[in-house]
mmCIF file of C-alpha atoms in Angstrom:
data_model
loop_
_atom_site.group_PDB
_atom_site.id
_atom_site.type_symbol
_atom_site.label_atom_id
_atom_site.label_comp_id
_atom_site.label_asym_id
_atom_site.label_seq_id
_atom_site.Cartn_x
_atom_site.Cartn_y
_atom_site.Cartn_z
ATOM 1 C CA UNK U 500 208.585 -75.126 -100.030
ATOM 2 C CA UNK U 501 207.321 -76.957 -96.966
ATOM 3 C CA UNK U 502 203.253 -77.528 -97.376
ATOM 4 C CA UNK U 503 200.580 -77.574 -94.557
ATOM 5 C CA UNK U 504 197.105 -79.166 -95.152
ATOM 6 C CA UNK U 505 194.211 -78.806 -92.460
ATOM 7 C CA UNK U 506 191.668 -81.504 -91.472
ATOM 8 C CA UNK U 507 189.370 -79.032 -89.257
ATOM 9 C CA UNK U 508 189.586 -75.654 -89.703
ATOM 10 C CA UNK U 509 188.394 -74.409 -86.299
ATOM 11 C CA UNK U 510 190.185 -72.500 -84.063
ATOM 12 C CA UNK U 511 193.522 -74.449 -83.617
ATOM 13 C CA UNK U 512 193.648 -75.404 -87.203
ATOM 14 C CA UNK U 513 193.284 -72.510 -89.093
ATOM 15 C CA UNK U 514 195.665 -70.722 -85.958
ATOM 16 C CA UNK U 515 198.200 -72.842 -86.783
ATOM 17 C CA UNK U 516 198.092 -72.746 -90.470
ATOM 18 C CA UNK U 517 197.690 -69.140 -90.422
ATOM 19 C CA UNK U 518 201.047 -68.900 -88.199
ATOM 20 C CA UNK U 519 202.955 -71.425 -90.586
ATOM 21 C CA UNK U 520 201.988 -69.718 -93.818
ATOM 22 C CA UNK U 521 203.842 -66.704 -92.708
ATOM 23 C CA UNK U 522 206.715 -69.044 -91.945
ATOM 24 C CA UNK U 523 206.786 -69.495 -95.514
ATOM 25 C CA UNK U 524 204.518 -72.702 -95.532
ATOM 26 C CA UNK U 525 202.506 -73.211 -98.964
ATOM 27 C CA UNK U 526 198.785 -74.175 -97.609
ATOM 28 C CA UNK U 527 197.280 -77.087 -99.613
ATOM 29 C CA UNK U 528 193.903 -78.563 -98.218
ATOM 30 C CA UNK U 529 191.292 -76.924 -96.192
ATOM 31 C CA UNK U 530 188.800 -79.849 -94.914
ATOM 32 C CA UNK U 531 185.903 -78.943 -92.830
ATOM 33 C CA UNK U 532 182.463 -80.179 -92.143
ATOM 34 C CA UNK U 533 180.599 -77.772 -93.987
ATOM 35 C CA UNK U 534 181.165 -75.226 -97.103
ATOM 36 C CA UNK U 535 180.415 -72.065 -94.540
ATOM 37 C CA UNK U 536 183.358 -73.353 -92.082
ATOM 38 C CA UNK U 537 185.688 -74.155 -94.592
ATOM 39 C CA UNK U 538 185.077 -70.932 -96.702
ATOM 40 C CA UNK U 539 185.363 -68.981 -93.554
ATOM 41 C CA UNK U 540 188.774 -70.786 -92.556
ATOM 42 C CA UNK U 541 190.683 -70.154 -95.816
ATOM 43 C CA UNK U 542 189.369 -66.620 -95.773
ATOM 44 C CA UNK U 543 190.846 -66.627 -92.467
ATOM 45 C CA UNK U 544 194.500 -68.659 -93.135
ATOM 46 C CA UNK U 545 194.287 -66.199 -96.518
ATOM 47 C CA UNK U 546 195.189 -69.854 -99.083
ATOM 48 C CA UNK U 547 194.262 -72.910 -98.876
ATOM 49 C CA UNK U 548 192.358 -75.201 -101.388
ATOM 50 C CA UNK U 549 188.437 -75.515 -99.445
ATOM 51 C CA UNK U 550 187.115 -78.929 -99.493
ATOM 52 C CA UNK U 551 184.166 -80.415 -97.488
ATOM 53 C CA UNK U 552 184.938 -83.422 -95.251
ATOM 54 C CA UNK U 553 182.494 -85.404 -97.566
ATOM 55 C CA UNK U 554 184.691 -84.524 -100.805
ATOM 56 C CA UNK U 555 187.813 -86.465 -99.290
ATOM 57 C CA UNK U 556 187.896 -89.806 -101.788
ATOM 58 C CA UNK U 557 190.625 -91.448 -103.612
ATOM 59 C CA UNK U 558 191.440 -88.684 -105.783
ATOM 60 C CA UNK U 559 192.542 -86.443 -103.135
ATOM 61 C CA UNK U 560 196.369 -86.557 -102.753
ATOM 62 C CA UNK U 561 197.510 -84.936 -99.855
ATOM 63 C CA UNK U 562 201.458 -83.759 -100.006
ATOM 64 C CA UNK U 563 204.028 -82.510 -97.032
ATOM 65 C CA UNK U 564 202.290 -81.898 -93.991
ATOM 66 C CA UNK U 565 199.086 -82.978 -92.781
ATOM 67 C CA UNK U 566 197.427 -81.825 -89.449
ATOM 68 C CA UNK U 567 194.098 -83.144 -88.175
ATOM 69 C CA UNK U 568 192.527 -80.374 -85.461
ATOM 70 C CA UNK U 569 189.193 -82.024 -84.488
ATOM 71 C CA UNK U 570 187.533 -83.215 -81.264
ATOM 72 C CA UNK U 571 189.057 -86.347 -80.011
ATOM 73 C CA UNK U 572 185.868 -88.646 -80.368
ATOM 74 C CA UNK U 573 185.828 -87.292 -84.052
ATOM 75 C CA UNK U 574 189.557 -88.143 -85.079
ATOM 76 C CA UNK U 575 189.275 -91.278 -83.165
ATOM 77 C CA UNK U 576 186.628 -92.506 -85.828
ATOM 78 C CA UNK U 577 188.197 -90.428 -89.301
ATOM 79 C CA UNK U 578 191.463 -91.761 -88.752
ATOM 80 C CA UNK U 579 189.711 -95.456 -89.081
ATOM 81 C CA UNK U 580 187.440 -94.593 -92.203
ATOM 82 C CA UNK U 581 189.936 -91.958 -94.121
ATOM 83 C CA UNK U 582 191.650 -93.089 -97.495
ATOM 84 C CA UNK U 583 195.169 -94.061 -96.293
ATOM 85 C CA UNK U 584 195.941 -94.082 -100.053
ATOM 86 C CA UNK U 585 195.406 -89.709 -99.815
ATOM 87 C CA UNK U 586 198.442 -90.270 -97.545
ATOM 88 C CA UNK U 587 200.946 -91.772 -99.991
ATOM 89 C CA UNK U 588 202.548 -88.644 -100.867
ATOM 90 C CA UNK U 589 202.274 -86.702 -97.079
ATOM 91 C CA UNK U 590 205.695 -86.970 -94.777
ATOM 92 C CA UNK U 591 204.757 -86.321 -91.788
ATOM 93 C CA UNK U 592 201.312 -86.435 -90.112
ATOM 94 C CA UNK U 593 200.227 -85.067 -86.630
ATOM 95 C CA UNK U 594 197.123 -84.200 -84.657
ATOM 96 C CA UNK U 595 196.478 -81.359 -82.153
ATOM 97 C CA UNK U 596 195.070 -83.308 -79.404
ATOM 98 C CA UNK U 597 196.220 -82.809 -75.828
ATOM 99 C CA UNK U 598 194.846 -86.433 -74.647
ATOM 100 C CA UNK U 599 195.104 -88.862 -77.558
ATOM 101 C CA UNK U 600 198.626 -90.097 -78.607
ATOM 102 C CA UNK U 601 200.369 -90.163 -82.224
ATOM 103 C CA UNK U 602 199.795 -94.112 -82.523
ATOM 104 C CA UNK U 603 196.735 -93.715 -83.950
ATOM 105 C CA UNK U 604 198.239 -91.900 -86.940
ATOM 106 C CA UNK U 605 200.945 -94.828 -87.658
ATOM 107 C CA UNK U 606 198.237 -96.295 -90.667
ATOM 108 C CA UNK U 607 198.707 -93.256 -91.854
ATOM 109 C CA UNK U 608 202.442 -92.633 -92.086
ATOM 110 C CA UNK U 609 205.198 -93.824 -89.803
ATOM 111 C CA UNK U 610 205.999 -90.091 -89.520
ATOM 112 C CA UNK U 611 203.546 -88.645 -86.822
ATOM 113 C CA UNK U 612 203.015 -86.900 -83.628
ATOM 114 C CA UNK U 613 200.776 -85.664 -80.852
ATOM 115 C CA UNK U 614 201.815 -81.897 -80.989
ATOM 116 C CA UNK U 615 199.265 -79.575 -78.689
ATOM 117 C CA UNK U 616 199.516 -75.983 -78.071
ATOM 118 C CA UNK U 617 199.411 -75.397 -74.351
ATOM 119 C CA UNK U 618 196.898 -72.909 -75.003
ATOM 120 C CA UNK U 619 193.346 -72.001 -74.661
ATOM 121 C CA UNK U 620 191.246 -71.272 -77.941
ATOM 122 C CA UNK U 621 188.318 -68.922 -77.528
ATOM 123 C CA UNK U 622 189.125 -67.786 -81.182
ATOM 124 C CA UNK U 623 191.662 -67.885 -83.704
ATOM 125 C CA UNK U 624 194.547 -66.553 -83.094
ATOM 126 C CA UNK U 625 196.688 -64.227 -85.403
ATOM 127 C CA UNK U 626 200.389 -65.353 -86.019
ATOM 128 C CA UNK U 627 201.646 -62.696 -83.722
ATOM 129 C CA UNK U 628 199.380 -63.653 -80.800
ATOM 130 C CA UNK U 629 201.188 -67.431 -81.446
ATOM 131 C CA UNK U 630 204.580 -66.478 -80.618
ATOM 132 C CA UNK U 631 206.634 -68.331 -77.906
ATOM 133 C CA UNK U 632 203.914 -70.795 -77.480
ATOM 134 C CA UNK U 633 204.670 -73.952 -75.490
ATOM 135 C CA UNK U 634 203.272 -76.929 -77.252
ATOM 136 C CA UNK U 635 203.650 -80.687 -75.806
ATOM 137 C CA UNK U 636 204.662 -82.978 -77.993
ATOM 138 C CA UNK U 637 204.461 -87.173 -78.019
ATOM 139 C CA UNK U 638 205.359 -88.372 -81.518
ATOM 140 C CA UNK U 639 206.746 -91.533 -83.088
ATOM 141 C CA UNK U 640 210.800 -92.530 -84.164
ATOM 142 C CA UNK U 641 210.578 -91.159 -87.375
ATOM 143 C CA UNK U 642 208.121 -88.336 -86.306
ATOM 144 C CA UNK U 643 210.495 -86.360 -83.804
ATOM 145 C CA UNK U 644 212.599 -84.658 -86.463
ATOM 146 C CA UNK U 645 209.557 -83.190 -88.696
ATOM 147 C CA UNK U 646 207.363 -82.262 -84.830
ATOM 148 C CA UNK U 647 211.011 -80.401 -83.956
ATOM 149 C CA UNK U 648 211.010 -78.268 -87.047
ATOM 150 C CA UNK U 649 207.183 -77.320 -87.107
ATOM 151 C CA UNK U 650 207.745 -76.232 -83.560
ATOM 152 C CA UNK U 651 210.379 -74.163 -84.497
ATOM 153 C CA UNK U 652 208.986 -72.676 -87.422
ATOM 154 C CA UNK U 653 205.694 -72.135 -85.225
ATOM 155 C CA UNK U 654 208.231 -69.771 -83.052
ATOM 156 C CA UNK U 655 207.115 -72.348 -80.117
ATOM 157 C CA UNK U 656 208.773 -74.744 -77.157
ATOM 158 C CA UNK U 657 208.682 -77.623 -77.251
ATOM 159 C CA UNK U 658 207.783 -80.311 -73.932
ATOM 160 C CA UNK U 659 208.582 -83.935 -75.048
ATOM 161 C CA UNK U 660 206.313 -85.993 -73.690
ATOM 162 C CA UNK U 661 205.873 -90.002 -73.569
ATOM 163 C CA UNK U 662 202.615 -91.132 -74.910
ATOM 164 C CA UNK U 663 200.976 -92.059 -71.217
ATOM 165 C CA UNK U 664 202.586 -88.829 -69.504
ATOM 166 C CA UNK U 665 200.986 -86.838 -72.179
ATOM 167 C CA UNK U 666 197.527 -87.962 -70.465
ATOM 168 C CA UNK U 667 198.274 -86.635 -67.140
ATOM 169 C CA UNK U 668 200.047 -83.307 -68.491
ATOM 170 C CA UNK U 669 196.967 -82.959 -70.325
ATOM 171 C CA UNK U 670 194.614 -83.533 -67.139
ATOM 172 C CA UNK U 671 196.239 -81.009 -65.243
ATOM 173 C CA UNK U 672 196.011 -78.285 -68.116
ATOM 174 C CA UNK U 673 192.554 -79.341 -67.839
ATOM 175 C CA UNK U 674 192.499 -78.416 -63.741
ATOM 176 C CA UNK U 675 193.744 -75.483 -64.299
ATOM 177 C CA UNK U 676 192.453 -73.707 -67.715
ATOM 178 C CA UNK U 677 188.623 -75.329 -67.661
ATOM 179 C CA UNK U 678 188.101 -76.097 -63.988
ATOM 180 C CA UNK U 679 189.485 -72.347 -63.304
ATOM 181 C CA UNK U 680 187.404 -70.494 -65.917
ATOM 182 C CA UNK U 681 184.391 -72.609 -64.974
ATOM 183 C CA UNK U 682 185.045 -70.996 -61.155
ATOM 184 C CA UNK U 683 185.082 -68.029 -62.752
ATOM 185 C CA UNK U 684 181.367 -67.979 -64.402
ATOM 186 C CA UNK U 685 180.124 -69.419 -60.797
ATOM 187 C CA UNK U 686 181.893 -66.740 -59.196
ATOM 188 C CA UNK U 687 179.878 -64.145 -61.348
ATOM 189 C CA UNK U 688 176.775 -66.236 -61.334
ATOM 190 C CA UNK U 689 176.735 -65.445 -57.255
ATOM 191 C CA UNK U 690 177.857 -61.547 -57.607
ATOM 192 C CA UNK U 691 175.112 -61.349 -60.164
ATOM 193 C CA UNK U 692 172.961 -63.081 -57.383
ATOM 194 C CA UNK U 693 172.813 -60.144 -55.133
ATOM 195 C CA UNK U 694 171.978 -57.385 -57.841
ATOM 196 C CA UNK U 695 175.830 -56.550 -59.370
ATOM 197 C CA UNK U 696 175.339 -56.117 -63.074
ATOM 198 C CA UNK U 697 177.299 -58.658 -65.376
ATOM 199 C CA UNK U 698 179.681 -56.172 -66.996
ATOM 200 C CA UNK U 699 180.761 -55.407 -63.315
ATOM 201 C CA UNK U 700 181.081 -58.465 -62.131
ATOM 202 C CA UNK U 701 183.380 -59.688 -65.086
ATOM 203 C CA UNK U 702 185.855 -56.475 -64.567
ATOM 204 C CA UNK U 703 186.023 -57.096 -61.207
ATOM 205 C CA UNK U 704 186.753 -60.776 -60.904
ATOM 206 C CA UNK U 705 188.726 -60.520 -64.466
ATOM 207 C CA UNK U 706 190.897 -57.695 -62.770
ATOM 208 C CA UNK U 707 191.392 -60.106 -59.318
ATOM 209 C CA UNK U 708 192.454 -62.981 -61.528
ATOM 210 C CA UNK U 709 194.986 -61.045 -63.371
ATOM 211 C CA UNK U 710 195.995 -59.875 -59.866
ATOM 212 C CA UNK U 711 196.481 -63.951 -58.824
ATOM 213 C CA UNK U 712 198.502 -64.885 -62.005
ATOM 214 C CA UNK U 713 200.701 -62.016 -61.483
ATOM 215 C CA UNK U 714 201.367 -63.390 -58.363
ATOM 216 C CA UNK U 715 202.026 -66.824 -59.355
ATOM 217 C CA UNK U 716 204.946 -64.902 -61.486
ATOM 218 C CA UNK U 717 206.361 -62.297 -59.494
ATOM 219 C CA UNK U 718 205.830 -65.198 -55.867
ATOM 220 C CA UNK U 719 205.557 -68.230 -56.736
ATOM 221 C CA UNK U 720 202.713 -71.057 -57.276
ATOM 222 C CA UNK U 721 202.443 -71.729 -53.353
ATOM 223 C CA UNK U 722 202.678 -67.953 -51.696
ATOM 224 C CA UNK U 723 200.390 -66.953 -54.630
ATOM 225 C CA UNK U 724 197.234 -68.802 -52.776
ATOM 226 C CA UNK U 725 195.445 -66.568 -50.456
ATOM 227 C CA UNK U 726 192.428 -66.322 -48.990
ATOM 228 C CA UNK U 727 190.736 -67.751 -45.615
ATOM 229 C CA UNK U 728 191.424 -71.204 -46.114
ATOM 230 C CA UNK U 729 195.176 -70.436 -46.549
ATOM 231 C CA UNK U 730 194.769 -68.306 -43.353
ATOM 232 C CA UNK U 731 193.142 -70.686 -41.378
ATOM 233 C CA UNK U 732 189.886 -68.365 -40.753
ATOM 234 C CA UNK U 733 187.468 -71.374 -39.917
ATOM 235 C CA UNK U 734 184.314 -68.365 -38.978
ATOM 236 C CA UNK U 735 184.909 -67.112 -42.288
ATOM 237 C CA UNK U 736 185.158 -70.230 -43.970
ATOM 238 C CA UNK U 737 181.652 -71.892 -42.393
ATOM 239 C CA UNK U 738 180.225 -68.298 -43.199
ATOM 240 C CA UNK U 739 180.467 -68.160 -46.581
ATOM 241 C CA UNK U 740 179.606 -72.071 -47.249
ATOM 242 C CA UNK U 741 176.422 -71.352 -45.392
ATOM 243 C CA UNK U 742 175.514 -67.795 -47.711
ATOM 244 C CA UNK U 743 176.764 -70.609 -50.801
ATOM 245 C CA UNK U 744 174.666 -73.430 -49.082
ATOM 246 C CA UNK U 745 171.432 -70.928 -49.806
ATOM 247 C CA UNK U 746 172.509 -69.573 -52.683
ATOM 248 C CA UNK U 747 173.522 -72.918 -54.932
ATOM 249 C CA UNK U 748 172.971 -75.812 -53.127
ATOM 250 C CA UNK U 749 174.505 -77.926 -55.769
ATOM 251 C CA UNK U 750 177.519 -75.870 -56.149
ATOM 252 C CA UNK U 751 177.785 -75.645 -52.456
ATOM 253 C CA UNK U 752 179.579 -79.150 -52.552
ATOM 254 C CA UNK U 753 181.587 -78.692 -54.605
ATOM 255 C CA UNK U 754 182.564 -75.364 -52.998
ATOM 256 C CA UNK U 755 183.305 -77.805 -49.114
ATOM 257 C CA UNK U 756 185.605 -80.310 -51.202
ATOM 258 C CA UNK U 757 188.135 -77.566 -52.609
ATOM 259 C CA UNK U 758 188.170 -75.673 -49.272
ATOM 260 C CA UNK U 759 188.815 -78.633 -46.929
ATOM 261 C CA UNK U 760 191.475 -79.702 -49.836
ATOM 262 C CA UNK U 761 193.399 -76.611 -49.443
ATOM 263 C CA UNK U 762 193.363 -76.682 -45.660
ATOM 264 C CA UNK U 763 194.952 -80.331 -46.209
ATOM 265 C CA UNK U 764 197.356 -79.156 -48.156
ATOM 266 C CA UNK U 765 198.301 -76.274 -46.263
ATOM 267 C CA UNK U 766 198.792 -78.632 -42.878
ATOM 268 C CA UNK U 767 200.960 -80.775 -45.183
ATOM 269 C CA UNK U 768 203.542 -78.039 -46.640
ATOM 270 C CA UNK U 769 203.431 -76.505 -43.015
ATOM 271 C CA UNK U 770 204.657 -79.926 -41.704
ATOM 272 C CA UNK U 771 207.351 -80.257 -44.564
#
């Protein structure tokens, strides 16, 4: 039986080992920061042996699988400090990070990867949320094989990636996941300015969005942008910077960069 052990049981970790457990996977380790995370991530995965990120010494052994789902700046300094003797018995080791790359696992065991779900985590997910995931994936010689399997028994795709492409894939998740949401909370920041009630505001602009990703889908990424800047309504345009100008003066900036960016680019597809 193929085992999965879990260094962070947030979100992605205990997702993942949640979704490989009912691929059969036997859970060993549970590591988390504190006892009330890690209790709350086994209850959640439903196995898994609970330990406290203090309790890792010599004497733990970890076997099969090991994942490590923690903030970059985090894994960065635990895979420099962590017991490479736990690792003796593990065959294959990977993190979840979308920016880092597998070579920082190597003192760990030749057998690693980068694999990270193309997917943003507001919670856990349940197994049946997980399906068909795309995840990209940057791992080492002896690493492919074992980061091929887990993908497949995750019920995911798989993008292979080289180490410095998996940066830039990761920067433009990054454009369009966290820049995009944060749009979203200005956008109901400024309906909330003029009196609409929050509940209101979120259907409505939750509804439009759906509305634009459907597009993307059913047009494609470049029909799917509308609005006055794709039009070319300039009076429009100045309008509403001005109402934004008084509004959020801060935000107003950032508001005349992406509009005379889309203008740009529209004057460069029209002259292709």
């Amino acid at each position: 039986m193929k085992v999965i052990n879990v260094i962070g049981g947030g979100k992605v970790g205990r997702s993942l080992a949640k979704k490989l457990k009912t691929a059969g996977y036997s859970v060993g380790y549970v590591v988390c920061r504190t006892r009330r995370s890690v209790e709350e991530a086994v209850d959640f995965i439903g196995a898994g042996t609970p330990l406290e990120i203090g309790e890792l010494h010599h004497n733990v052994r970890f076997k099969g699988h090991v994942v490590f789902s923690v903030p970059d700046d985090i894994l960065l300094e635990l895979v420099k400090i962590i017991d490479i003797s736990g690792f003796k018995e593990a065959n294959f080791v990977f993190h979840t990070s979308g920016f880092l790359s597998s070579k920082i696992l190597r003192r760990l065991c030749p057998a690693c990867a980068a694999i990270h779900p193309v997917r943003a985590f507001a919670r856990p997910l349940e197994p049946y949320e997980m399906t068909s995931m795309l995840y990209d994936v940057e791992a080492s010689d002896e690493g492919w094989h074992f980061a091929g399997e887990l993908v497949k028994d995750l019920e995911g795709a798989m993008i292979k990636l080289r180490a410095d492409d998996k940066r830039v894939f990761h920067l433009s998740c990054v454009i369009s996941s966290n820049l995009g949401a944060y749009m979203m909370i200005k956008a109901r920041e400024i309906m909330e300015s003029i009196g609409v009630e929050k509940e209101i505001a979120e259907e409505a602009l939750v509804k439009l969005m759906c509305s634009v990703l459907e597009n993307f889908k059913s047009v494609g990424f470049e029909k799917a942008l509308t609005g006055p800047a794709v039009r070319g309504d300039v009076h429009v345009v100045n309008e509403e910077g001005r109402i934004l100008k008084k509004i959020d003066r801060e935000f107003y900036r950032v508001y005349k960069l992406i509009v005379e960016e889309i203008m740009r680019w529209k004057e460069e597809v029209k002259g292709k």
